[in-house]
PDB file of C-alpha atoms in Angstrom:
ATOM      1  CA  MET A   1     129.443 110.093  75.263  1.00 54.00           C
ATOM      2  CA  THR A   2     129.123 113.659  76.562  1.00 60.00           C
ATOM      3  CA  LEU A   3     130.602 116.556  74.632  1.00 61.00           C
ATOM      4  CA  ASN A   4     131.620 119.857  76.238  1.00 74.00           C
ATOM      5  CA  ASN A   5     129.799 118.906  79.441  1.00 82.00           C
ATOM      6  CA  ARG A   6     126.541 118.397  77.542  1.00 90.00           C
ATOM      7  CA  LEU A   7     124.426 115.334  76.957  1.00 95.00           C
ATOM      8  CA  SER A   8     124.866 113.272  73.832  1.00 95.00           C
ATOM      9  CA  PRO A   9     121.992 113.298  71.300  1.00 95.00           C
ATOM     10  CA  PRO A  10     118.965 111.030  71.783  1.00 96.00           C
ATOM     11  CA  LYS A  11     119.701 107.583  70.393  1.00 96.00           C
ATOM     12  CA  LYS A  12     118.157 106.202  67.248  1.00 96.00           C
ATOM     13  CA  LEU A  13     115.994 103.244  68.216  1.00 97.00           C
ATOM     14  CA  ILE A  14     116.716 100.008  66.371  1.00 97.00           C
ATOM     15  CA  GLY A  15     114.101  97.357  65.603  1.00 97.00           C
ATOM     16  CA  ASP A  16     111.274  96.523  63.220  1.00 96.00           C
ATOM     17  CA  THR A  17     108.680  96.084  65.969  1.00 96.00           C
ATOM     18  CA  PRO A  18     108.066  97.657  69.399  1.00 96.00           C
ATOM     19  CA  GLN A  19     109.181  94.375  70.987  1.00 97.00           C
ATOM     20  CA  GLU A  20     112.497  94.437  69.100  1.00 98.00           C
ATOM     21  CA  ILE A  21     113.055  98.079  70.029  1.00 98.00           C
ATOM     22  CA  VAL A  22     112.572  97.341  73.736  1.00 98.00           C
ATOM     23  CA  GLU A  23     114.908  94.342  73.545  1.00 98.00           C
ATOM     24  CA  ASN A  24     117.655  96.367  71.855  1.00 98.00           C
ATOM     25  CA  VAL A  25     117.266  99.237  74.327  1.00 98.00           C
ATOM     26  CA  TYR A  26     117.552  96.730  77.161  1.00 98.00           C
ATOM     27  CA  LYS A  27     120.779  95.237  75.788  1.00 98.00           C
ATOM     28  CA  ASP A  28     122.341  98.671  75.385  1.00 98.00           C
ATOM     29  CA  PHE A  29     121.232  99.977  78.775  1.00 98.00           C
ATOM     30  CA  TYR A  30     122.396  96.806  80.492  1.00 98.00           C
ATOM     31  CA  SER A  31     125.892  97.285  79.109  1.00 97.00           C
ATOM     32  CA  ILE A  32     126.170 100.962  80.097  1.00 97.00           C
ATOM     33  CA  PHE A  33     124.340 101.057  83.438  1.00 98.00           C
ATOM     34  CA  MET A  34     122.483  98.008  84.726  1.00 97.00           C
ATOM     35  CA  LYS A  35     125.618  95.875  84.638  1.00 96.00           C
ATOM     36  CA  LYS A  36     127.110  96.386  88.092  1.00 93.00           C
ATOM     37  CA  ASP A  37     130.664  97.157  87.015  1.00 93.00           C
ATOM     38  CA  SER A  38     129.576  99.714  84.413  1.00 94.00           C
ATOM     39  CA  ARG A  39     128.132 102.277  86.870  1.00 94.00           C
ATOM     40  CA  ASP A  40     129.956 105.281  88.229  1.00 95.00           C
ATOM     41  CA  PHE A  41     129.777 105.898  91.953  1.00 97.00           C
ATOM     42  CA  PHE A  42     127.863 108.936  93.246  1.00 96.00           C
ATOM     43  CA  ASN A  43     129.458 110.951  96.057  1.00 93.00           C
ATOM     44  CA  ASP A  44     131.922 108.055  96.369  1.00 94.00           C
ATOM     45  CA  LYS A  45     129.089 105.638  97.129  1.00 97.00           C
ATOM     46  CA  PHE A  46     127.772 102.679  95.148  1.00 97.00           C
ATOM     47  CA  ILE A  47     124.516 103.055  93.225  1.00 98.00           C
ATOM     48  CA  PHE A  48     122.255 100.023  93.545  1.00 98.00           C
ATOM     49  CA  PHE A  49     119.975  99.206  90.595  1.00 98.00           C
ATOM     50  CA  SER A  50     117.295  96.603  91.284  1.00 97.00           C
ATOM     51  CA  MET A  51     117.194  93.775  88.752  1.00 97.00           C
ATOM     52  CA  ASN A  52     114.000  92.357  90.275  1.00 97.00           C
ATOM     53  CA  LYS A  53     111.565  91.081  87.632  1.00 97.00           C
ATOM     54  CA  ARG A  54     108.706  90.355  90.041  1.00 95.00           C
ATOM     55  CA  PHE A  55     105.669  92.632  90.075  1.00 94.00           C
ATOM     56  CA  SER A  56     102.396  91.800  91.883  1.00 91.00           C
ATOM     57  CA  ASN A  57     103.051  88.048  91.672  1.00 90.00           C
ATOM     58  CA  MET A  58     103.975  88.325  87.978  1.00 94.00           C
ATOM     59  CA  GLU A  59     107.308  87.480  86.389  1.00 97.00           C
ATOM     60  CA  LEU A  60     108.262  90.250  83.968  1.00 97.00           C
ATOM     61  CA  PRO A  61     110.513  89.833  80.903  1.00 97.00           C
ATOM     62  CA  TYR A  62     112.752  92.655  82.149  1.00 98.00           C
ATOM     63  CA  PRO A  63     113.582  94.238  85.513  1.00 98.00           C
ATOM     64  CA  GLU A  64     110.666  96.368  86.654  1.00 97.00           C
ATOM     65  CA  ARG A  65     112.929  99.410  87.113  1.00 98.00           C
ATOM     66  CA  PHE A  66     114.062  99.193  83.492  1.00 98.00           C
ATOM     67  CA  MET A  67     110.482  98.913  82.261  1.00 98.00           C
ATOM     68  CA  HIS A  68     109.542 101.903  84.382  1.00 97.00           C
ATOM     69  CA  LEU A  69     112.326 103.956  82.795  1.00 98.00           C
ATOM     70  CA  CYS A  70     111.176 103.376  79.235  1.00 97.00           C
ATOM     71  CA  SER A  71     107.453 103.820  79.776  1.00 97.00           C
ATOM     72  CA  ILE A  72     104.842 106.294  81.001  1.00 93.00           C
ATOM     73  CA  ARG A  73     101.879 106.004  83.350  1.00 88.00           C
ATOM     74  CA  ASP A  74      98.443 105.338  81.929  1.00 73.00           C
ATOM     75  CA  LYS A  75      96.823 107.788  84.394  1.00 69.00           C
ATOM     76  CA  THR A  76      98.459 110.921  83.046  1.00 62.00           C
ATOM     77  CA  LYS A  77      96.329 113.115  80.822  1.00 66.00           C
ATOM     78  CA  TYR A  78      98.468 114.646  78.091  1.00 67.00           C
ATOM     79  CA  ASN A  79      97.327 117.848  76.414  1.00 74.00           C
ATOM     80  CA  ILE A  80     100.163 117.385  73.956  1.00 78.00           C
ATOM     81  CA  PHE A  81     102.275 114.365  73.100  1.00 84.00           C
ATOM     82  CA  PRO A  82     105.613 114.424  75.007  1.00 85.00           C
ATOM     83  CA  CYS A  83     107.312 113.438  71.740  1.00 89.00           C
ATOM     84  CA  ASN A  84     105.709 116.243  69.732  1.00 85.00           C
ATOM     85  CA  ASN A  85     108.217 117.424  67.088  1.00 87.00           C
ATOM     86  CA  ASP A  86     110.514 114.501  67.977  1.00 92.00           C
ATOM     87  CA  ILE A  87     111.457 111.682  65.605  1.00 93.00           C
ATOM     88  CA  THR A  88     110.135 109.091  68.081  1.00 95.00           C
ATOM     89  CA  PHE A  89     106.571 110.255  67.393  1.00 94.00           C
ATOM     90  CA  THR A  90     106.766 108.670  63.944  1.00 93.00           C
ATOM     91  CA  ILE A  91     107.732 105.230  65.267  1.00 94.00           C
ATOM     92  CA  CYS A  92     105.416 105.174  68.293  1.00 94.00           C
ATOM     93  CA  GLU A  93     102.537 102.754  67.697  1.00 94.00           C
ATOM     94  CA  ASN A  94     100.513 103.378  70.860  1.00 93.00           C
ATOM     95  CA  LYS A  95     100.341 107.213  70.891  1.00 92.00           C
ATOM     96  CA  CYS A  96     100.023 107.191  74.704  1.00 90.00           C
ATOM     97  CA  SER A  97      97.035 104.824  74.563  1.00 91.00           C
ATOM     98  CA  TYR A  98      97.052 102.321  77.428  1.00 91.00           C
ATOM     99  CA  ARG A  99      94.886  99.905  75.411  1.00 92.00           C
ATOM    100  CA  LYS A 100      97.617  99.680  72.760  1.00 95.00           C
ATOM    101  CA  ALA A 101     100.523  99.089  75.158  1.00 96.00           C
ATOM    102  CA  LEU A 102     102.630  95.950  74.859  1.00 97.00           C
ATOM    103  CA  SER A 103     101.249  93.348  77.269  1.00 96.00           C
ATOM    104  CA  PRO A 104     104.194  93.392  79.746  1.00 96.00           C
ATOM    105  CA  PHE A 105     103.805  97.167  80.139  1.00 97.00           C
ATOM    106  CA  TYR A 106     100.016  96.937  80.190  1.00 95.00           C
ATOM    107  CA  ASN A 107     100.316  94.480  83.074  1.00 94.00           C
ATOM    108  CA  ILE A 108     102.200  97.006  85.207  1.00 95.00           C
ATOM    109  CA  GLY A 109      99.868  99.878  84.332  1.00 94.00           C
ATOM    110  CA  ARG A 110     102.243 101.639  81.980  1.00 95.00           C
ATOM    111  CA  ILE A 111     102.772 102.321  78.266  1.00 95.00           C
ATOM    112  CA  GLU A 112     106.062 101.771  76.459  1.00 97.00           C
ATOM    113  CA  CYS A 113     107.452 105.105  75.280  1.00 96.00           C
ATOM    114  CA  PRO A 114     110.016 105.473  72.461  1.00 97.00           C
ATOM    115  CA  TYR A 115     110.613 109.083  73.533  1.00 97.00           C
ATOM    116  CA  ARG A 116     111.810 107.940  76.947  1.00 97.00           C
ATOM    117  CA  MET A 117     113.647 104.903  75.560  1.00 98.00           C
ATOM    118  CA  SER A 118     115.738 107.062  73.247  1.00 98.00           C
ATOM    119  CA  ARG A 119     116.969 109.048  76.255  1.00 98.00           C
ATOM    120  CA  ILE A 120     117.692 106.582  79.057  1.00 98.00           C
ATOM    121  CA  HIS A 121     121.366 106.459  78.074  1.00 98.00           C
ATOM    122  CA  TRP A 122     121.490 109.963  79.582  1.00 98.00           C
ATOM    123  CA  ILE A 123     121.307 108.458  83.084  1.00 98.00           C
ATOM    124  CA  PRO A 124     124.989 107.444  83.372  1.00 97.00           C
ATOM    125  CA  GLU A 125     125.962 110.602  81.495  1.00 97.00           C
ATOM    126  CA  ILE A 126     124.196 112.817  84.043  1.00 97.00           C
ATOM    127  CA  ILE A 127     125.849 111.038  86.958  1.00 97.00           C
ATOM    128  CA  SER A 128     129.221 111.444  85.254  1.00 96.00           C
ATOM    129  CA  LEU A 129     128.539 115.110  84.528  1.00 96.00           C
ATOM    130  CA  HIS A 130     127.693 115.694  88.176  1.00 96.00           C
ATOM    131  CA  ASN A 131     130.869 113.956  89.309  1.00 95.00           C
ATOM    132  CA  ASN A 132     132.853 116.228  86.985  1.00 94.00           C
ATOM    133  CA  GLY A 133     131.204 119.396  88.298  1.00 94.00           C
ATOM    134  CA  SER A 134     129.122 120.275  85.228  1.00 94.00           C
ATOM    135  CA  ALA A 135     127.304 123.604  85.459  1.00 93.00           C
ATOM    136  CA  TYR A 136     124.339 122.019  83.672  1.00 96.00           C
ATOM    137  CA  ILE A 137     123.530 119.797  86.666  1.00 97.00           C
ATOM    138  CA  LYS A 138     121.203 121.143  89.349  1.00 97.00           C
ATOM    139  CA  LYS A 139     121.341 118.937  92.442  1.00 97.00           C
ATOM    140  CA  PHE A 140     118.743 119.165  95.200  1.00 97.00           C
ATOM    141  CA  THR A 141     117.104 117.002  97.842  1.00 95.00           C
ATOM    142  CA  LYS A 142     113.512 116.256  98.788  1.00 94.00           C
ATOM    143  CA  GLN A 143     112.269 114.279 101.771  1.00 90.00           C
ATOM    144  CA  LYS A 144     109.476 111.764 101.284  1.00 87.00           C
ATOM    145  CA  LEU A 145     107.789 109.180 103.493  1.00 83.00           C
ATOM    146  CA  ASN A 146     108.312 105.597 102.322  1.00 79.00           C
ATOM    147  CA  PRO A 147     104.912 103.892 102.847  1.00 80.00           C
ATOM    148  CA  LYS A 148     106.540 100.453 102.997  1.00 77.00           C
ATOM    149  CA  THR A 149     109.005 101.266 105.786  1.00 78.00           C
ATOM    150  CA  ASN A 150     107.196 104.258 107.296  1.00 76.00           C
ATOM    151  CA  LEU A 151     110.550 106.053 107.279  1.00 78.00           C
ATOM    152  CA  VAL A 152     111.378 109.447 105.817  1.00 84.00           C
ATOM    153  CA  GLU A 153     113.859 109.127 102.959  1.00 91.00           C
ATOM    154  CA  ASN A 154     116.118 111.658 101.317  1.00 94.00           C
ATOM    155  CA  ILE A 155     115.651 111.646  97.558  1.00 97.00           C
ATOM    156  CA  ILE A 156     118.493 113.158  95.544  1.00 97.00           C
ATOM    157  CA  PHE A 157     117.524 114.875  92.283  1.00 98.00           C
ATOM    158  CA  LEU A 158     120.159 115.297  89.572  1.00 98.00           C
ATOM    159  CA  ARG A 159     118.536 117.547  87.008  1.00 98.00           C
ATOM    160  CA  TYR A 160     120.269 118.323  83.743  1.00 98.00           C
ATOM    161  CA  VAL A 161     119.027 121.518  82.097  1.00 96.00           C
ATOM    162  CA  ASP A 162     120.321 123.311  79.019  1.00 94.00           C
ATOM    163  CA  ASP A 163     118.706 125.286  76.213  1.00 92.00           C
ATOM    164  CA  GLN A 164     117.219 122.123  74.675  1.00 91.00           C
ATOM    165  CA  HIS A 165     116.998 119.350  77.255  1.00 95.00           C
ATOM    166  CA  ASP A 166     115.548 118.829  80.716  1.00 97.00           C
ATOM    167  CA  TYR A 167     116.063 115.423  82.320  1.00 98.00           C
ATOM    168  CA  VAL A 168     116.187 114.282  85.943  1.00 98.00           C
ATOM    169  CA  VAL A 169     117.691 111.285  87.743  1.00 98.00           C
ATOM    170  CA  LEU A 170     116.419 110.306  91.203  1.00 98.00           C
ATOM    171  CA  LEU A 171     118.508 108.451  93.781  1.00 98.00           C
ATOM    172  CA  VAL A 172     117.493 107.495  97.322  1.00 97.00           C
ATOM    173  CA  GLU A 173     119.898 107.564 100.257  1.00 96.00           C
ATOM    174  CA  ASP A 174     120.279 104.128 101.865  1.00 95.00           C
ATOM    175  CA  LYS A 175     121.420 104.354 105.489  1.00 92.00           C
ATOM    176  CA  ASP A 176     122.162 101.755 108.145  1.00 90.00           C
ATOM    177  CA  ARG A 177     120.560 101.665 111.587  1.00 87.00           C
ATOM    178  CA  THR A 178     122.967 104.259 112.924  1.00 90.00           C
ATOM    179  CA  GLY A 179     122.075 106.697 110.166  1.00 88.00           C
ATOM    180  CA  LYS A 180     125.325 106.230 108.264  1.00 93.00           C
ATOM    181  CA  LEU A 181     124.982 106.498 104.493  1.00 95.00           C
ATOM    182  CA  ILE A 182     126.063 103.217 102.897  1.00 96.00           C
ATOM    183  CA  LYS A 183     124.880 103.527  99.299  1.00 97.00           C
ATOM    184  CA  TYR A 184     122.316 105.070  96.954  1.00 98.00           C
ATOM    185  CA  ASN A 185     119.363 103.206  95.487  1.00 97.00           C
ATOM    186  CA  PHE A 186     118.387 104.128  91.943  1.00 98.00           C
ATOM    187  CA  LEU A 187     114.745 105.214  91.926  1.00 97.00           C
ATOM    188  CA  THR A 188     113.877 106.502  88.456  1.00 97.00           C
ATOM    189  CA  ALA A 189     114.711 109.037  85.738  1.00 98.00           C
ATOM    190  CA  TYR A 190     112.656 110.836  83.122  1.00 97.00           C
ATOM    191  CA  PRO A 191     112.429 113.808  80.746  1.00 96.00           C
ATOM    192  CA  VAL A 192     110.901 116.853  82.432  1.00 95.00           C
ATOM    193  CA  PHE A 193     108.280 118.447  80.194  1.00 89.00           C
ATOM    194  CA  PHE A 194     105.339 119.396  82.429  1.00 88.00           C
ATOM    195  CA  LYS A 195     105.276 123.055  83.423  1.00 90.00           C
ATOM    196  CA  ARG A 196     104.326 122.186  87.010  1.00 91.00           C
ATOM    197  CA  ASN A 197     107.311 119.838  87.362  1.00 92.00           C
ATOM    198  CA  LYS A 198     109.710 122.424  85.984  1.00 94.00           C
ATOM    199  CA  SER A 199     108.361 125.014  88.421  1.00 95.00           C
ATOM    200  CA  GLU A 200     108.540 122.609  91.379  1.00 95.00           C
ATOM    201  CA  PHE A 201     112.115 121.612  90.570  1.00 96.00           C
ATOM    202  CA  ASP A 202     113.173 125.236  90.136  1.00 95.00           C
ATOM    203  CA  LYS A 203     111.790 126.041  93.601  1.00 95.00           C
ATOM    204  CA  LEU A 204     113.466 123.021  95.202  1.00 95.00           C
ATOM    205  CA  TYR A 205     116.803 123.988  93.659  1.00 95.00           C
ATOM    206  CA  GLU A 206     116.511 127.594  94.850  1.00 94.00           C
ATOM    207  CA  LYS A 207     115.673 126.289  98.331  1.00 91.00           C
ATOM    208  CA  GLU A 208     118.781 124.070  98.223  1.00 91.00           C
ATOM    209  CA  LEU A 209     120.967 127.025  97.247  1.00 90.00           C
ATOM    210  CA  THR A 210     119.562 129.098 100.079  1.00 88.00           C
ATOM    211  CA  LYS A 211     120.091 126.270 102.582  1.00 82.00           C
ATOM    212  CA  ASN A 212     123.744 125.878 101.562  1.00 76.00           C
ATOM    213  CA  LYS A 213     124.673 129.580 101.755  1.00 71.00           C
TER     214      LYS A 213
END
């Protein structure tokens, strides 16, 4: 629950093993966001969340989008742990090592991340904050070519920024053949901690403000 237009605290992760933690996070996130009737609309349009568990001819234990949300890529080189000075560092067993990832995450080229898992409940909060006109939400758009459809898509960024937290939710406009917007597809969401990402998002937001003057 948000308080004074701010995000709630990161959640304490429950479970004696990494597998139990992921399972409990899944149950909670399903009830507050993945379950169709639990999601707020965005700009009066439905937000679609893919529950597809197929990935490269594999059947995953959870929807791929959920697993993406609570994990990190194995290709990223971290100069400092994202969870540095965070309680999740003490319960993380892989320490960003791909070789130590749980097998379902290893199979999709990612590493389960308690730091991200403890924050995915912010996704519905950020959408709600935007709908209520929170000053902590910076909304901007970026166009990107979809390699599967060869079409240019509009990606909506909902970035929450305050004196402690920086987190972004990405939605993709879904239009019909006439170009009419019919819904939004949930793409991803993550904590923003890289300097280059913060700088890029700041520039995109300033560009959006200039465009809308």
